[in-house]
CSV table of N, CA and C in Angstrom, one decimal:
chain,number,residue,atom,x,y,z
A,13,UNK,N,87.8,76.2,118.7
A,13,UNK,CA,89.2,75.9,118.4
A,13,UNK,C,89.3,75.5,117.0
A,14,UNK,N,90.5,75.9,116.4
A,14,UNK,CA,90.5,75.6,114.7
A,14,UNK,C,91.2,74.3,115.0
A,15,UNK,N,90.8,73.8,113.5
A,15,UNK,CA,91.1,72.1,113.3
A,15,UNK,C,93.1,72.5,113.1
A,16,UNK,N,93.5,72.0,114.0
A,16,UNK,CA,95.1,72.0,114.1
A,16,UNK,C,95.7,71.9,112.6
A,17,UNK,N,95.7,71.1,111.7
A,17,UNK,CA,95.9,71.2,110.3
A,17,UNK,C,95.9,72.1,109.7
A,18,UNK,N,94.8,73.1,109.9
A,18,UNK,CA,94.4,74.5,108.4
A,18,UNK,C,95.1,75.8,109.3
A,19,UNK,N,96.0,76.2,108.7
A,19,UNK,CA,97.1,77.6,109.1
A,19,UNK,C,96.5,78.5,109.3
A,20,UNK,N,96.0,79.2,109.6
A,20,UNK,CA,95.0,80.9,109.3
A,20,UNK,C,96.4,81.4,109.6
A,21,UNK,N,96.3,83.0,108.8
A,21,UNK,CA,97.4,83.6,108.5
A,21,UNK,C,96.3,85.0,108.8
A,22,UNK,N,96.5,86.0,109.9
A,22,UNK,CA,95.6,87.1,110.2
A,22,UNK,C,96.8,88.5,109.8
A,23,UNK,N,96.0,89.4,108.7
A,23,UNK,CA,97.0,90.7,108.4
A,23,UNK,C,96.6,91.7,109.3
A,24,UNK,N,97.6,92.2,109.9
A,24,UNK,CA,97.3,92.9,110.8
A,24,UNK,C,98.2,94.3,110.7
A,25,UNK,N,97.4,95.6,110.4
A,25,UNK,CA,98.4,96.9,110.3
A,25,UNK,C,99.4,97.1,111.4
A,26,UNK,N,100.0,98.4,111.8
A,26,UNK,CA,100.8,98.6,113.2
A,26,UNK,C,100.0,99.6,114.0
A,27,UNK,N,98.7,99.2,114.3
A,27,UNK,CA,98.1,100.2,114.9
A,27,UNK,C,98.2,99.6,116.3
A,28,UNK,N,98.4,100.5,117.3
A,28,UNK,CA,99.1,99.9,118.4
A,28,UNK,C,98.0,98.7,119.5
A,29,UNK,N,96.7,98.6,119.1
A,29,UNK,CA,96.1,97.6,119.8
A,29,UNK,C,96.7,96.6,119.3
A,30,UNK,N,97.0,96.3,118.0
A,30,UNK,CA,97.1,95.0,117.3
A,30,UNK,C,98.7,94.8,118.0
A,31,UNK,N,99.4,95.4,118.4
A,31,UNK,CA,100.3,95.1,118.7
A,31,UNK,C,100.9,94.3,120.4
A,32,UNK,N,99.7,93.8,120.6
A,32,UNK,CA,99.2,93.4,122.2
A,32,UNK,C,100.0,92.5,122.4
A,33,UNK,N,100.1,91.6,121.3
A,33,UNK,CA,101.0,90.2,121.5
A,33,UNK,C,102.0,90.6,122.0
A,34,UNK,N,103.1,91.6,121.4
A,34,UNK,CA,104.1,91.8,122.1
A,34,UNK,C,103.8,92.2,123.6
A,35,UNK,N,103.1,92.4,124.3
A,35,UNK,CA,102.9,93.3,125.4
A,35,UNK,C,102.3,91.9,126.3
A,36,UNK,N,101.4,91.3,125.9
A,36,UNK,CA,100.7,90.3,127.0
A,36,UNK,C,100.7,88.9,126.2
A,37,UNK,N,101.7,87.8,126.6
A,37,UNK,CA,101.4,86.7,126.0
A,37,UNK,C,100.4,86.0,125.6
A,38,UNK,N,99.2,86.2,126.5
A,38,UNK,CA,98.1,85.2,125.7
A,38,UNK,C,97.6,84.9,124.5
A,39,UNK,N,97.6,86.1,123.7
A,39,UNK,CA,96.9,85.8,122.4
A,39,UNK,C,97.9,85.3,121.3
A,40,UNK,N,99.3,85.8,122.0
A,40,UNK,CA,100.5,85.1,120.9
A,40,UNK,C,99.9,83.4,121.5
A,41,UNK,N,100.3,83.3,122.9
A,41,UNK,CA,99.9,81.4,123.3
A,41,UNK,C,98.8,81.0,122.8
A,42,UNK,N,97.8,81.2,122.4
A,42,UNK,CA,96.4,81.3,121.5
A,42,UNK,C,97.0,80.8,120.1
A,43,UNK,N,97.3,81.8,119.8
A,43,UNK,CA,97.9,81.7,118.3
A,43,UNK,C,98.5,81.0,117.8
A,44,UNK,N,99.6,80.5,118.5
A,44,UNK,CA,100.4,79.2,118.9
A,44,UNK,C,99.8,78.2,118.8
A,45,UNK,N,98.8,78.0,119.2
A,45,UNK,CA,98.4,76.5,120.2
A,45,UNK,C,97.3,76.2,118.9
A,46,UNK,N,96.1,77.4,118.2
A,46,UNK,CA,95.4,77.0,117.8
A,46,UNK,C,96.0,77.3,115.6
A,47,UNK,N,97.4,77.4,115.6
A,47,UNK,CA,97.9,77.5,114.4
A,47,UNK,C,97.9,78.8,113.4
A,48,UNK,N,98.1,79.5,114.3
A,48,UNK,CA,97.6,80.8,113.4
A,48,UNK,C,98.6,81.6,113.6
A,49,UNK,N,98.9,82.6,112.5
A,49,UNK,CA,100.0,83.9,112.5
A,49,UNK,C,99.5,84.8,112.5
A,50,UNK,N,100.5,85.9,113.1
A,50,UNK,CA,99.8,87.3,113.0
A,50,UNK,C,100.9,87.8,111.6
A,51,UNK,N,100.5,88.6,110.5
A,51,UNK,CA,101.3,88.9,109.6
A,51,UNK,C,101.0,90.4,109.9
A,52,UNK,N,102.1,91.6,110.2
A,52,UNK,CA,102.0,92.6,110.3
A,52,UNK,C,102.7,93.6,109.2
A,53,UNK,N,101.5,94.2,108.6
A,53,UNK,CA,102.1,95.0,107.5
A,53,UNK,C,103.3,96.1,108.1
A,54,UNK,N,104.0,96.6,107.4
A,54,UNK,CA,105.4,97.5,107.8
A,54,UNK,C,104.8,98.7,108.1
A,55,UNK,N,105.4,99.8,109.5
A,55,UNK,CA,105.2,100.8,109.3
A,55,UNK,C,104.7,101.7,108.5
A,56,UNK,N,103.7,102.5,108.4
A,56,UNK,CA,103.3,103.7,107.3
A,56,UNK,C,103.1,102.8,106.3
A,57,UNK,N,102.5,101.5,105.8
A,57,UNK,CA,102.6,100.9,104.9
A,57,UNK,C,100.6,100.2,105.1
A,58,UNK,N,100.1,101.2,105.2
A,58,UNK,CA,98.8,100.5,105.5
A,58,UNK,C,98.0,100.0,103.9
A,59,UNK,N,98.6,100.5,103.0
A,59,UNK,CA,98.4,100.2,101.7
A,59,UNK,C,98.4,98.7,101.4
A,60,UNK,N,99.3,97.9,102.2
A,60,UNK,CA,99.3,96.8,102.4
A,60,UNK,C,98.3,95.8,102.6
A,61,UNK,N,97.4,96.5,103.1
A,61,UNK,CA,96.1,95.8,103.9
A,61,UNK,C,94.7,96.3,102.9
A,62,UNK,N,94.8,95.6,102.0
A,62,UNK,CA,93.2,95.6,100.7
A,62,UNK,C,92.7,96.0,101.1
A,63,UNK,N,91.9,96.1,102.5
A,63,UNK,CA,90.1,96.8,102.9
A,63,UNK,C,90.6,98.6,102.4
A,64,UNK,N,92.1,99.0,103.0
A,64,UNK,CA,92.4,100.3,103.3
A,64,UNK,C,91.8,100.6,102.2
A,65,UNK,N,91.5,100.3,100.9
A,65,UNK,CA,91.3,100.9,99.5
A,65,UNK,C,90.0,101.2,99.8
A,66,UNK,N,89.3,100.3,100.4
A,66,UNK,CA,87.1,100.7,100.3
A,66,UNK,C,87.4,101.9,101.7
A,67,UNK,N,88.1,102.0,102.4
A,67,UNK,CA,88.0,103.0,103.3
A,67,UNK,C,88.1,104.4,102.9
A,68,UNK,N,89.1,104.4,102.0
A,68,UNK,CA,89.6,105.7,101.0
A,68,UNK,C,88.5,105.8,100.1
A,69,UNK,N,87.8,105.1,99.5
A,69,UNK,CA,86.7,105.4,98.8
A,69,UNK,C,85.1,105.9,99.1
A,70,UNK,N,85.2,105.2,100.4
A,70,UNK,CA,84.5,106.0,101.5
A,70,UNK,C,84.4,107.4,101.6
A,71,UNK,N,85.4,107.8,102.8
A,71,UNK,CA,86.0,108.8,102.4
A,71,UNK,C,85.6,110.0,101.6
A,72,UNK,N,86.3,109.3,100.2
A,72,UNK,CA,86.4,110.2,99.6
A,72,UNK,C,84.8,110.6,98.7
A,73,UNK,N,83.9,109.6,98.8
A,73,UNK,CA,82.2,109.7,98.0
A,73,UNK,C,81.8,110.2,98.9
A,74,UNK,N,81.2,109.7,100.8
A,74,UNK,CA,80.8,110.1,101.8
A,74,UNK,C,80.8,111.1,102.6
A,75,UNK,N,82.4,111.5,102.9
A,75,UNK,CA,82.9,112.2,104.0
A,75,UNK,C,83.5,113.4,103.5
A,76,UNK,N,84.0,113.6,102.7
A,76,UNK,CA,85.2,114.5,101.9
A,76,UNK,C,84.4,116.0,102.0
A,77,UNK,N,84.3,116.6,102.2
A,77,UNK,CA,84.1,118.4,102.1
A,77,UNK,C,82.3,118.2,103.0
A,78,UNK,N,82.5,117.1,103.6
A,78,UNK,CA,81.2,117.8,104.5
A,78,UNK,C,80.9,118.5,106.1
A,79,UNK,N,80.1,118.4,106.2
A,79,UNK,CA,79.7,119.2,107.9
A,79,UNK,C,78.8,118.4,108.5
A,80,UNK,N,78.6,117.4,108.8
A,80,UNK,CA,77.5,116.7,109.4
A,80,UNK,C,77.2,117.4,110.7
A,81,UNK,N,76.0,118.0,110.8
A,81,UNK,CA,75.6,117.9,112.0
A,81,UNK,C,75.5,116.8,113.4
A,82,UNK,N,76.0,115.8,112.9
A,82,UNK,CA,75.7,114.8,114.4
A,82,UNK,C,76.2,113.4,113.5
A,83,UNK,N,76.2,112.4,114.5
A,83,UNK,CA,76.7,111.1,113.9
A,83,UNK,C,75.6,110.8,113.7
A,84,UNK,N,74.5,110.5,113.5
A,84,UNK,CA,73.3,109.8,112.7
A,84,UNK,C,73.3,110.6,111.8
A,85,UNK,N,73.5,111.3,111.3
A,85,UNK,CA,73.9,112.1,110.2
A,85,UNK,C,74.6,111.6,109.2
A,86,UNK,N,75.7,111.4,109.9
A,86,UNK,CA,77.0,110.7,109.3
A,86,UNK,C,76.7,109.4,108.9
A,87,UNK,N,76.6,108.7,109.3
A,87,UNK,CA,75.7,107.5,109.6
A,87,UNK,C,75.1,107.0,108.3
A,88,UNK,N,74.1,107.9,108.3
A,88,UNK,CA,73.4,107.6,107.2
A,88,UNK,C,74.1,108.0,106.0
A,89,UNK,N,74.7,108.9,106.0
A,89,UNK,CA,75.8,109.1,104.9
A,89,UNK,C,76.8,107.6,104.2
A,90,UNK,N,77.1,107.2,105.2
A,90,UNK,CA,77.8,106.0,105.2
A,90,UNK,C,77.1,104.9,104.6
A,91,UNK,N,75.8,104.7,105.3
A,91,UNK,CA,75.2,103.8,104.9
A,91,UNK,C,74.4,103.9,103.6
A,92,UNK,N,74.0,105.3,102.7
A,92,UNK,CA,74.0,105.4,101.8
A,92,UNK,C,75.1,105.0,100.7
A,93,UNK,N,76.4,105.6,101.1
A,93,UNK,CA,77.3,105.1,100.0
A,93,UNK,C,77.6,103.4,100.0
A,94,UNK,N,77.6,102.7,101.0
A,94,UNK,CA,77.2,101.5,101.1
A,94,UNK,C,76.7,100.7,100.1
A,95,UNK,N,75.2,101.3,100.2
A,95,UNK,CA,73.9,100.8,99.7
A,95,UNK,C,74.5,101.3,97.9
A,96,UNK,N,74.9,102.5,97.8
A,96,UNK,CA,74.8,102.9,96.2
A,96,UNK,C,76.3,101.9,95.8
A,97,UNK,N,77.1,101.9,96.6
A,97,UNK,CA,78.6,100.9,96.2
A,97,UNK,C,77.9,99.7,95.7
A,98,UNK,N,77.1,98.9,96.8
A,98,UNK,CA,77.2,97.4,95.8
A,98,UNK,C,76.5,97.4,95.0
A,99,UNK,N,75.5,98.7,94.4
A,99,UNK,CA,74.7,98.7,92.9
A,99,UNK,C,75.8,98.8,92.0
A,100,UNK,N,76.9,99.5,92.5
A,100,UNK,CA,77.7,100.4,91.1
A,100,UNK,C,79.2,99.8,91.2
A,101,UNK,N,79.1,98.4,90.9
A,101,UNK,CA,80.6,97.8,91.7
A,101,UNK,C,81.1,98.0,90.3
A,102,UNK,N,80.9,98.0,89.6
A,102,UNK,CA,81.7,98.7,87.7
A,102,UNK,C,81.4,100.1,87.5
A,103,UNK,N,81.4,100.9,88.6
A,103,UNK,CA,81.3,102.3,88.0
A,103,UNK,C,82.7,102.7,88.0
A,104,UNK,N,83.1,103.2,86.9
A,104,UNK,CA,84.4,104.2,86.6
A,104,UNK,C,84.8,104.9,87.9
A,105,UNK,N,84.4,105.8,87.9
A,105,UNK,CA,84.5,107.2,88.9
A,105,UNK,C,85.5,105.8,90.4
A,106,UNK,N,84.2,105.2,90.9
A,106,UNK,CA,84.8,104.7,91.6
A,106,UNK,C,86.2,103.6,91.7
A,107,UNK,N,85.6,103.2,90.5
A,107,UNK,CA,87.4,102.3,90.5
A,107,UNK,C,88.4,102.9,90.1
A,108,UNK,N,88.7,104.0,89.6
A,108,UNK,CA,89.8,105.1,89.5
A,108,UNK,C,90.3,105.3,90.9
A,109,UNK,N,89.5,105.5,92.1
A,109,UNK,CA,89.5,105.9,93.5
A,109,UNK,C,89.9,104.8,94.1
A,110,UNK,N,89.4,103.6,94.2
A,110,UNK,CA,89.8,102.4,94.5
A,110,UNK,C,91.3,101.9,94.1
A,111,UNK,N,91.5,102.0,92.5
A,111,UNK,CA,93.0,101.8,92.3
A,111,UNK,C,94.3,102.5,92.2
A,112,UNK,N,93.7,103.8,92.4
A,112,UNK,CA,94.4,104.6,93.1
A,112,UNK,C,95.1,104.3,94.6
A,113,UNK,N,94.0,104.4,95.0
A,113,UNK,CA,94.3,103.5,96.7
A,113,UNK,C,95.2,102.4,96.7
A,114,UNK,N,94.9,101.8,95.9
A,114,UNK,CA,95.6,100.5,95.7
A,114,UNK,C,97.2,100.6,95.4
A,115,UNK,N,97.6,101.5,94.5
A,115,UNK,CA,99.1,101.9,94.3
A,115,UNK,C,99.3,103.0,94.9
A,116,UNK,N,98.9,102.8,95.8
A,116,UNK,CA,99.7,104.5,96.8
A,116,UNK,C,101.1,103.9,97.2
């Protein structure tokens, strides 16, 4: 249980799991009780939610014009660009892609 005093504020896009509270009280009475909001970004507005930027970047280093034969494949794909992202957190190429994402 969170200490009743400190607010947590959770951003949450409109993808329709996140939208449970409306559907089954509990976790809104959760939320309630233990001080916390759900803040839901606007329709088609997923831009709103900062991670979306590293997912586009993803994407676009990892995934973009390939064929993987199989998810371990893929996989490792991912987890290479991973591994080469937090060597290269000031490379150009990349933050062009990133703040792009960012003002979509």
């Amino acid at each position: 249980m969170l200490d009743g005093e400190v607010r947590i504020a959770i951003v949450l896009d409109d993808f329709s799991p996140h939208l449970t509270t409306k559907k089954d009280s509990r976790v809104g009475d959760w939320a309630a009780a233990s001080n916390v909001e759900f803040a839901y970004t606007p329709t088609n507005n997923s831009w709103l939610n900062r991670i979306e930027a590293q997912f586009t970047a993803l994407r676009y280093f990892a995934l973009d014009g390939t064929d993987h034969a199989g998810h371990k494949e893929q996989g490792s794909m991912i987890r290479r660009y991973i591994i080469w992202r937090n060597k290269h957190v000031a490379y150009e190429r990349l933050r062009e892609v990133v703040d792009r994402a960012n003002g979509a």
